[in-house]
mmCIF file of C-alpha atoms in Angstrom:
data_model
loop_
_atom_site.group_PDB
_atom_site.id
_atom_site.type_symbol
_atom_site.label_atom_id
_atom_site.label_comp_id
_atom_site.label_asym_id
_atom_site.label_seq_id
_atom_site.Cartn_x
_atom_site.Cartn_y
_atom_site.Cartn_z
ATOM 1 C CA UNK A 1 -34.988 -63.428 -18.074
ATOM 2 C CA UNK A 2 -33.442 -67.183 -17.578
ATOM 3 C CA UNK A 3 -30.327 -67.431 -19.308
ATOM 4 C CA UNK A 4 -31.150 -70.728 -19.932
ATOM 5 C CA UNK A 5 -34.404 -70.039 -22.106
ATOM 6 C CA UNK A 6 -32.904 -71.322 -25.267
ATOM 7 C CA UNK A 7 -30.112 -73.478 -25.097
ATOM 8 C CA UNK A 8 -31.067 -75.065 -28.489
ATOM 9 C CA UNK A 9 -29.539 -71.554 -29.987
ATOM 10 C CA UNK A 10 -31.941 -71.900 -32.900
ATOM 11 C CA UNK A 11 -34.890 -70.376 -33.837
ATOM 12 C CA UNK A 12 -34.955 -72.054 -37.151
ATOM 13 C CA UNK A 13 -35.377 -75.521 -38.638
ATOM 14 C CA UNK A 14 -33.671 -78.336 -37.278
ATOM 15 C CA UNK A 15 -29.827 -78.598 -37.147
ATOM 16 C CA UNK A 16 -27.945 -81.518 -39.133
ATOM 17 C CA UNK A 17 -26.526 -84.264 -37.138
ATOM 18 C CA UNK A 18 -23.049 -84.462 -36.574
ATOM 19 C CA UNK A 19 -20.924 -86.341 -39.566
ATOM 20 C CA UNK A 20 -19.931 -89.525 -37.754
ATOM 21 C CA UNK A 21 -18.102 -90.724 -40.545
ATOM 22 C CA UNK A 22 -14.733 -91.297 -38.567
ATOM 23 C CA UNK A 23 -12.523 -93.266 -36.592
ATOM 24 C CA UNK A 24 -10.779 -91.630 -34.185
ATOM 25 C CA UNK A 25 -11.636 -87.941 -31.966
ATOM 26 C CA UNK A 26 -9.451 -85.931 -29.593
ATOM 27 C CA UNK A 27 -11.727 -84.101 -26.909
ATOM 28 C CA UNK A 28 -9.478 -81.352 -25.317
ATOM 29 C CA UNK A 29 -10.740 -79.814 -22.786
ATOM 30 C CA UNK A 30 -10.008 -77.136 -19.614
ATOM 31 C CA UNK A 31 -10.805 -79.102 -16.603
ATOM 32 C CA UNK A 32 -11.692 -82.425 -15.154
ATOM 33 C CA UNK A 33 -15.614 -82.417 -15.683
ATOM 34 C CA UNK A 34 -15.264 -79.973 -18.128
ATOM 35 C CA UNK A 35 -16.061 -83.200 -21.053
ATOM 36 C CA UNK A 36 -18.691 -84.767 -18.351
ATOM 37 C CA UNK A 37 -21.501 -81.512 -18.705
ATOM 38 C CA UNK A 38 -22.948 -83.148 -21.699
ATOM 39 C CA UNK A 39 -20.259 -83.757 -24.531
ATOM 40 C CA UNK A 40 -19.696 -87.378 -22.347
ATOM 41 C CA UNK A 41 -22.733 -88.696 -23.859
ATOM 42 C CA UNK A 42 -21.660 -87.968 -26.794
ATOM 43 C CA UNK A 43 -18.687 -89.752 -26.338
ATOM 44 C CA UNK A 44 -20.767 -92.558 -24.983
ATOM 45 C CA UNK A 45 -22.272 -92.750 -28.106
ATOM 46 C CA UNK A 46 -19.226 -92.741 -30.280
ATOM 47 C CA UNK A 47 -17.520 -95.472 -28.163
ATOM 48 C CA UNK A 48 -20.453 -97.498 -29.254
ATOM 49 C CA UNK A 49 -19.854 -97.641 -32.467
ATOM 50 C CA UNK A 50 -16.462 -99.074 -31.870
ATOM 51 C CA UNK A 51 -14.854 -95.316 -32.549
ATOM 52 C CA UNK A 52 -11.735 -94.459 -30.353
ATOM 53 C CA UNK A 53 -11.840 -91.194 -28.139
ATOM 54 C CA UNK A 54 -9.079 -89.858 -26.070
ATOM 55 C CA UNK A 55 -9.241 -86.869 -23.671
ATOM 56 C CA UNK A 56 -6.789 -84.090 -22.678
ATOM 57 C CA UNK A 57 -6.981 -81.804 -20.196
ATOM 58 C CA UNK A 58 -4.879 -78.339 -20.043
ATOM 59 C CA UNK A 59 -5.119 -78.650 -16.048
ATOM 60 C CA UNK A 60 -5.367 -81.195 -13.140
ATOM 61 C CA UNK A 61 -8.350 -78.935 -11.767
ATOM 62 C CA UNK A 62 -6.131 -78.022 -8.718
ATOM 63 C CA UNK A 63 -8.311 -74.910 -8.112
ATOM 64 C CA UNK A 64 -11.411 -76.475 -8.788
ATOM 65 C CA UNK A 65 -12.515 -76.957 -4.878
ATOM 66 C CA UNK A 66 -12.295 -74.208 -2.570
ATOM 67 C CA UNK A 67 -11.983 -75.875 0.776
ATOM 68 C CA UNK A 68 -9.193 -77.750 -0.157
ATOM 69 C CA UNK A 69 -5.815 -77.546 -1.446
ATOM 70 C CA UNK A 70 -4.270 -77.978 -4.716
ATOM 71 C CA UNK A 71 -2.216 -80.229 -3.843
ATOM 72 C CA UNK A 72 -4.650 -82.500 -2.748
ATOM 73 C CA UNK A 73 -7.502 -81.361 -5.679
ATOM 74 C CA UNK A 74 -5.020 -82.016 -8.299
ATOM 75 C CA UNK A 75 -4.459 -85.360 -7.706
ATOM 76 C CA UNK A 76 -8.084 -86.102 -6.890
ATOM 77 C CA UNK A 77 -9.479 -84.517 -9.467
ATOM 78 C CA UNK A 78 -7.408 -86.581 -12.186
ATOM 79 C CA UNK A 79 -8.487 -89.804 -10.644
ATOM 80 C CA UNK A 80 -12.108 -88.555 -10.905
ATOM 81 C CA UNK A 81 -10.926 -87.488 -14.128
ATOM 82 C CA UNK A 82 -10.205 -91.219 -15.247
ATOM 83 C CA UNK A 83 -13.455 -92.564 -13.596
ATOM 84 C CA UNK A 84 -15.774 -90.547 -15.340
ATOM 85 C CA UNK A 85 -13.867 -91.574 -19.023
ATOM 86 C CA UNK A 86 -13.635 -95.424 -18.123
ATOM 87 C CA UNK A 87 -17.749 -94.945 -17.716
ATOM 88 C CA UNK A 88 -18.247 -93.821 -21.153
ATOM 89 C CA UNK A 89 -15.470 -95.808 -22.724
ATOM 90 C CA UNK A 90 -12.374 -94.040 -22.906
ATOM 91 C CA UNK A 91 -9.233 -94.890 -21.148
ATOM 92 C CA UNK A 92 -6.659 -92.589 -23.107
ATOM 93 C CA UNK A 93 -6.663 -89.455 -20.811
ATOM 94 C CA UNK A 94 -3.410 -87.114 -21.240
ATOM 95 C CA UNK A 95 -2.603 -84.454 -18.965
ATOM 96 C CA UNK A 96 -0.387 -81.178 -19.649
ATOM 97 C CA UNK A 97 -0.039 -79.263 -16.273
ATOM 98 C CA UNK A 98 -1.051 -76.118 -17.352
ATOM 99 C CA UNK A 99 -2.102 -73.724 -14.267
ATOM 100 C CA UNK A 100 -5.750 -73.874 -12.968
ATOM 101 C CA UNK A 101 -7.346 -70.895 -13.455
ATOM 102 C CA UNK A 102 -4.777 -68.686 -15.422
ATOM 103 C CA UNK A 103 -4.388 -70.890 -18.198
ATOM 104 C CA UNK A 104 -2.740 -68.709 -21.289
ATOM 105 C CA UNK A 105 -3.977 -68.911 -24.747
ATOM 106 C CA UNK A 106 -0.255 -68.601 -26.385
ATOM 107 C CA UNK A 107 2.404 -70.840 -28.246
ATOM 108 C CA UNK A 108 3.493 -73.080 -25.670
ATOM 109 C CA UNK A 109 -0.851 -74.255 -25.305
ATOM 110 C CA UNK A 110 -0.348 -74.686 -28.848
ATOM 111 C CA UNK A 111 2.419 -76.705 -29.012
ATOM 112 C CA UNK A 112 1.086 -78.858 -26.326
ATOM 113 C CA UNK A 113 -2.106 -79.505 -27.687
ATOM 114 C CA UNK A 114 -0.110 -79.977 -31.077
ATOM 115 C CA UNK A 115 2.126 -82.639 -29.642
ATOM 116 C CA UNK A 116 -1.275 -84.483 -28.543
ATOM 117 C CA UNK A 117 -2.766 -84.230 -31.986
ATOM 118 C CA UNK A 118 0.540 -85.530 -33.598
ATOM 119 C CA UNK A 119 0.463 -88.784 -31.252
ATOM 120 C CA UNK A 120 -3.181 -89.478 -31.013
ATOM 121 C CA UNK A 121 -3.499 -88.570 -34.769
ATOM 122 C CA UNK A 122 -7.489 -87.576 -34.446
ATOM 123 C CA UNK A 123 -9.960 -87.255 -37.136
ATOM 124 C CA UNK A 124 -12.472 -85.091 -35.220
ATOM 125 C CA UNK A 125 -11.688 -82.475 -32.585
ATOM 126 C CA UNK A 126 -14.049 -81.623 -29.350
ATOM 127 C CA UNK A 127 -13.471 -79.019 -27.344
ATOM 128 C CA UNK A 128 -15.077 -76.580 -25.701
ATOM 129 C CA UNK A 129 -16.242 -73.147 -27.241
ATOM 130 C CA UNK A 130 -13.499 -70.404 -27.023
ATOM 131 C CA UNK A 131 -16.221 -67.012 -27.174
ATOM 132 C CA UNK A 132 -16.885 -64.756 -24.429
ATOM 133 C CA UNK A 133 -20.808 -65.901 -24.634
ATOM 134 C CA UNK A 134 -21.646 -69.277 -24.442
ATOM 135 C CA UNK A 135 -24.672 -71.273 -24.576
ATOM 136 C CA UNK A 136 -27.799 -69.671 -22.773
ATOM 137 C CA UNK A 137 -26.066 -66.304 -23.284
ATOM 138 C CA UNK A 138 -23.889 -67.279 -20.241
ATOM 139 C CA UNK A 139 -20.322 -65.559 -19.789
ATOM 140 C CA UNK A 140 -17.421 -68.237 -20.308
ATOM 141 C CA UNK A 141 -14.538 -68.758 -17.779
ATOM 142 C CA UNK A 142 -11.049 -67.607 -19.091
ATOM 143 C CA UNK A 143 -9.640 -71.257 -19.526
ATOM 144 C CA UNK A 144 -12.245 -72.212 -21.389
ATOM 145 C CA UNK A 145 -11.878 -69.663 -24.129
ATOM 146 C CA UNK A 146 -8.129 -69.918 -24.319
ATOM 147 C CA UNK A 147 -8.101 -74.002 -24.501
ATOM 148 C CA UNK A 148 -10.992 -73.983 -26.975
ATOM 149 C CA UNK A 149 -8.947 -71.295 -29.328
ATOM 150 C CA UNK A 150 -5.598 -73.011 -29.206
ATOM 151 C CA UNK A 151 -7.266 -76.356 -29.700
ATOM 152 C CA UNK A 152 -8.803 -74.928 -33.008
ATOM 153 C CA UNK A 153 -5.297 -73.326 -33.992
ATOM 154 C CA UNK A 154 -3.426 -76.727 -32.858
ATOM 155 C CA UNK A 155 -5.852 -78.718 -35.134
ATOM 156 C CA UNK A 156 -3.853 -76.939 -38.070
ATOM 157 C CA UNK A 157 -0.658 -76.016 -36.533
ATOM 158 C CA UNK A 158 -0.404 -79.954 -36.387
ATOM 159 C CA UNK A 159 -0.421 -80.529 -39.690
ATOM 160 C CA UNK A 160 2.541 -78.215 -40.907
ATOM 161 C CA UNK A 161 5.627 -79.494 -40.270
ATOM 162 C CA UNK A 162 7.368 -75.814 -40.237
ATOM 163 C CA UNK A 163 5.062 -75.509 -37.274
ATOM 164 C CA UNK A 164 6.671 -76.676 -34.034
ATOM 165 C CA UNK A 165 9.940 -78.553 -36.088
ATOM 166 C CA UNK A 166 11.002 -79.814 -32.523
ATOM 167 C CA UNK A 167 7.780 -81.855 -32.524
ATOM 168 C CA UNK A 168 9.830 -83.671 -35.488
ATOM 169 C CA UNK A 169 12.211 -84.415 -33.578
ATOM 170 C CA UNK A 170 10.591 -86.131 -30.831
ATOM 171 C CA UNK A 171 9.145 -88.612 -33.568
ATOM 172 C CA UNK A 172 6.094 -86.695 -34.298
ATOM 173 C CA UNK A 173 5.213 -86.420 -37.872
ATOM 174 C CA UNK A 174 3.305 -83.736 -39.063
ATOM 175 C CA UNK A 175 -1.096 -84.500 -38.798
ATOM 176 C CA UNK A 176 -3.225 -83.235 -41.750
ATOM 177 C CA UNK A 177 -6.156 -85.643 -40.826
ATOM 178 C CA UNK A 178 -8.044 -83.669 -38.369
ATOM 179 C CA UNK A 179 -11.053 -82.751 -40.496
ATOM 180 C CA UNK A 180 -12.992 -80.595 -37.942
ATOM 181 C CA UNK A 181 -13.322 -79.447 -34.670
ATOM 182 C CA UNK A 182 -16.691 -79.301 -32.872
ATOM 183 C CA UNK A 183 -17.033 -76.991 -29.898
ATOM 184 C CA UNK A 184 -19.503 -77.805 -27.429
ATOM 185 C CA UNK A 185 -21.689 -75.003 -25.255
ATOM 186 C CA UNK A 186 -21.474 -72.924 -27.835
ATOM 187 C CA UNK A 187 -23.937 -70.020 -28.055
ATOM 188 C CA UNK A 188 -25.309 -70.911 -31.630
ATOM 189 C CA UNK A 189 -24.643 -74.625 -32.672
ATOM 190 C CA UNK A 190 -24.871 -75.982 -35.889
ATOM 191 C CA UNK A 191 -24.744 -79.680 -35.718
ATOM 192 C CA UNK A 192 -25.840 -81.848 -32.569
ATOM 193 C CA UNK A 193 -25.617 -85.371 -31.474
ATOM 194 C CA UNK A 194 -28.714 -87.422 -30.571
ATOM 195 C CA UNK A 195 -27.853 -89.093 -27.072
ATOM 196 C CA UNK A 196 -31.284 -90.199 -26.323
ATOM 197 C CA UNK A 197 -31.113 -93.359 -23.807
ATOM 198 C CA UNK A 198 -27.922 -95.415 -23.061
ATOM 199 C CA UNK A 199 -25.695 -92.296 -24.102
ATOM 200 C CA UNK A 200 -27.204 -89.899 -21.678
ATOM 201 C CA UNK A 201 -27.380 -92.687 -19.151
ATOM 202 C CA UNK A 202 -23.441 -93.278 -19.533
ATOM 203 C CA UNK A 203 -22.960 -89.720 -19.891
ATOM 204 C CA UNK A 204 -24.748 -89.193 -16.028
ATOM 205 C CA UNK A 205 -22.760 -91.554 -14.454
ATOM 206 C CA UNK A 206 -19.289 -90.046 -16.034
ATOM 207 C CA UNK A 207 -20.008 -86.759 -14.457
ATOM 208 C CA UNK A 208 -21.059 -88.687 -11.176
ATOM 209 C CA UNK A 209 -18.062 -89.761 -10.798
ATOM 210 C CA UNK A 210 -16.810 -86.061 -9.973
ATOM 211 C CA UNK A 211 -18.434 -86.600 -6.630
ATOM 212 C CA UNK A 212 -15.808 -84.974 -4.173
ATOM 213 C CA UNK A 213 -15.640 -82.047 -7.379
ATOM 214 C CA UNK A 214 -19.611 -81.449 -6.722
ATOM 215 C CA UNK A 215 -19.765 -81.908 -2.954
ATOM 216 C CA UNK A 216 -17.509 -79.406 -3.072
ATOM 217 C CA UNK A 217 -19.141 -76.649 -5.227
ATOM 218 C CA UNK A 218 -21.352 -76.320 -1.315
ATOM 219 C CA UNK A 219 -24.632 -74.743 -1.684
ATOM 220 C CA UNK A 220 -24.636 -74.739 -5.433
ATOM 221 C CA UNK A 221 -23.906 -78.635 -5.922
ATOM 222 C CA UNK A 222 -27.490 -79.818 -5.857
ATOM 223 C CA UNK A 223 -28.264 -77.403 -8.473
ATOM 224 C CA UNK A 224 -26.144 -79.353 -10.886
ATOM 225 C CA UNK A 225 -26.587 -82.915 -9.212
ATOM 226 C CA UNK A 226 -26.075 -85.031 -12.654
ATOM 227 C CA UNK A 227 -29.234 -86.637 -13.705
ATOM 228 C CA UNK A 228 -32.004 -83.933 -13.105
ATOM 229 C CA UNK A 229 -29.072 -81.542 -14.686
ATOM 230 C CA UNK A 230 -27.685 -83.205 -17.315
ATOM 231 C CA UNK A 231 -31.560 -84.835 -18.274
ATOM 232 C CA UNK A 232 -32.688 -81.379 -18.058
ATOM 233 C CA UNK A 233 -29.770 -80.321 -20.531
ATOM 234 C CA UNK A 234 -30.448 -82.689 -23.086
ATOM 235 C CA UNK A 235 -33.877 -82.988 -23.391
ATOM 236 C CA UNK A 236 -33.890 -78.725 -23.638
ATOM 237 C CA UNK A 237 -31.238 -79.411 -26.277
ATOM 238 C CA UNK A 238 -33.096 -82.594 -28.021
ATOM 239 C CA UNK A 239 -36.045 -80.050 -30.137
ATOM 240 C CA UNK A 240 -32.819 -78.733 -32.273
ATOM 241 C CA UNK A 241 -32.158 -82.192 -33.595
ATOM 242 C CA UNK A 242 -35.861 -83.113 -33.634
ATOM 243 C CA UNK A 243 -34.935 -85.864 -31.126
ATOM 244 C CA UNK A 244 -35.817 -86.396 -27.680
ATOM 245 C CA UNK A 245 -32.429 -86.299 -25.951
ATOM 246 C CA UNK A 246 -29.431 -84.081 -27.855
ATOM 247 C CA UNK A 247 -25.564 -82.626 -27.255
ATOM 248 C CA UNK A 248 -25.253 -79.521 -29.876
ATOM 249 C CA UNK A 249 -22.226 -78.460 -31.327
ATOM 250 C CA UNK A 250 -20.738 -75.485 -33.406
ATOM 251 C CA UNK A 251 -18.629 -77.454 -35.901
ATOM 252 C CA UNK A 252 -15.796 -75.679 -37.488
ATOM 253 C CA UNK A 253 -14.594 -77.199 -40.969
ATOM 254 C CA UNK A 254 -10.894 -77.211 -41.630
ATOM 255 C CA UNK A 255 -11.403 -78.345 -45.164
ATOM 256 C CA UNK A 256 -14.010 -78.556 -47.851
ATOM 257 C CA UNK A 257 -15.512 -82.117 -47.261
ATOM 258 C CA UNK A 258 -15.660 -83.811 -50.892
ATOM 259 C CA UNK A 259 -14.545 -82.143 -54.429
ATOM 260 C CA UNK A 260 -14.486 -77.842 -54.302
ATOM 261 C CA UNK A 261 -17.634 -76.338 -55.172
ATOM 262 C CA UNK A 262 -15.687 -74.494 -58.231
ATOM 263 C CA UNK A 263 -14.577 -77.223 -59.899
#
């Protein structure tokens, strides 16, 4: 059986559309291309509408491409990195030098994802989903998971001020705004973003712009070659929103939106 037979993750009706009832979003991510397989035309979208997005990557994607070393992927990858943002309209891209491929899920991925939260002062967090499953039932890479958890914790670790204290003291104010983190490739979404024309378009050339990334993934690069892919993706997606062309997303709400239920 495909793993890839239902990458809508619903059997049911169809899923709400993402609130897009904000300024400003924070997608955190592993990698370079990690954004660009699909959540970049959401982004696309978002930068619009005249909202601001900024990215940060955990990693320079040193150990991304294995016939070449990471000292020269690292520095490639980043400028691929910045390409593929400036194509969907983001030009904010942060990155912490965290280790390719060993990446720890632990306090100091906290605070550094914290520190970003603090300056960039999101409303919306996007990120990628932390669980061992992800969508089409496929296993998720280690980084991944532990980027996607602390990114979740950070959201409210950057908020309390007893939280990091040294964050204070580099000028960073405690950040209560973030109002919910979406996680993308998740195995069963619950919200999704329509990204039918323009968006996808943008979204294909921001992942074509990982072209040395791709060429070097050797027999397996024309397998993900970014239009038939990412089209593909979409459109498989696009039945859970009832639209033609869709990015789905497991949103996680930090806070009740509107008055408590109980009062």
């Amino acid at each position: 059986m495909s793993a890839f037979n239902d990458l809508g993750g619903t059997g049911g009706p169809p899923l709400a559309p993402l609130p897009e009832d904000w300024v400003r979003a924070l997608a955190v991510a592993a990698h370079p291309d990690d954004i660009e397989y699909g959540t970049a035309s959401a982004v696309a979208r978002w930068t619009a509408q005249g909202k601001q997005v900024g990215y940060l990557l955990a990693t320079r994607g040193e150990a991304g491409i294995d016939g070449m070393h990471p000292d020269r992927a690292a520095p490639l990858r980043e400028a691929e990195e910045r390409a593929g943002a400036r194509e969907v309209g983001v030009s904010d891209v942060e990155f912490l030098d965290h280790r390719d491929g060993v990446v720890e899920y632990g306090i100091a991925l906290r605070r550094d994802i914290t520190r970003a939260i603090r300056r960039f002062r999101p409303d919306v967090i996007v990120t990628g989903a932390y669980t061992i499953r992800m969508v089409g039932g496929l296993v998720n890479q280690a980084d991944h998971r532990a980027v996607g958890l602390a990114a979740l914790d950070a959201a409210r670790d950057a908020g309390n001020r007893w939280i990091f204290p040294e964050l204070a003291e580099e000028g960073l104010e405690p950040w209560s705004g973030v109002r919910f983190v979406a996680f993308a490739g998740a195995e069963r979404p619950t919200h999704g973003v329509e990204v039918t024309g323009n968006p996808l378009e943008r979204g294909i050339a921001s992942l074509a712009a990982h072209a040395e990334y791709t060429k070097g993934l050797g027999t397996d690069a024309d397998a993900f070659a970014p239009r038939p892919f990412l089209t593909w993706i979409a459109r498989s997606a696009g039945p859970a929103l009832g639209v033609e062309a869709a990015v789905l997303f497991d949103v996680h709400q930090l806070a009740p939106e509107g008055p408590p239920p109980w009062v």
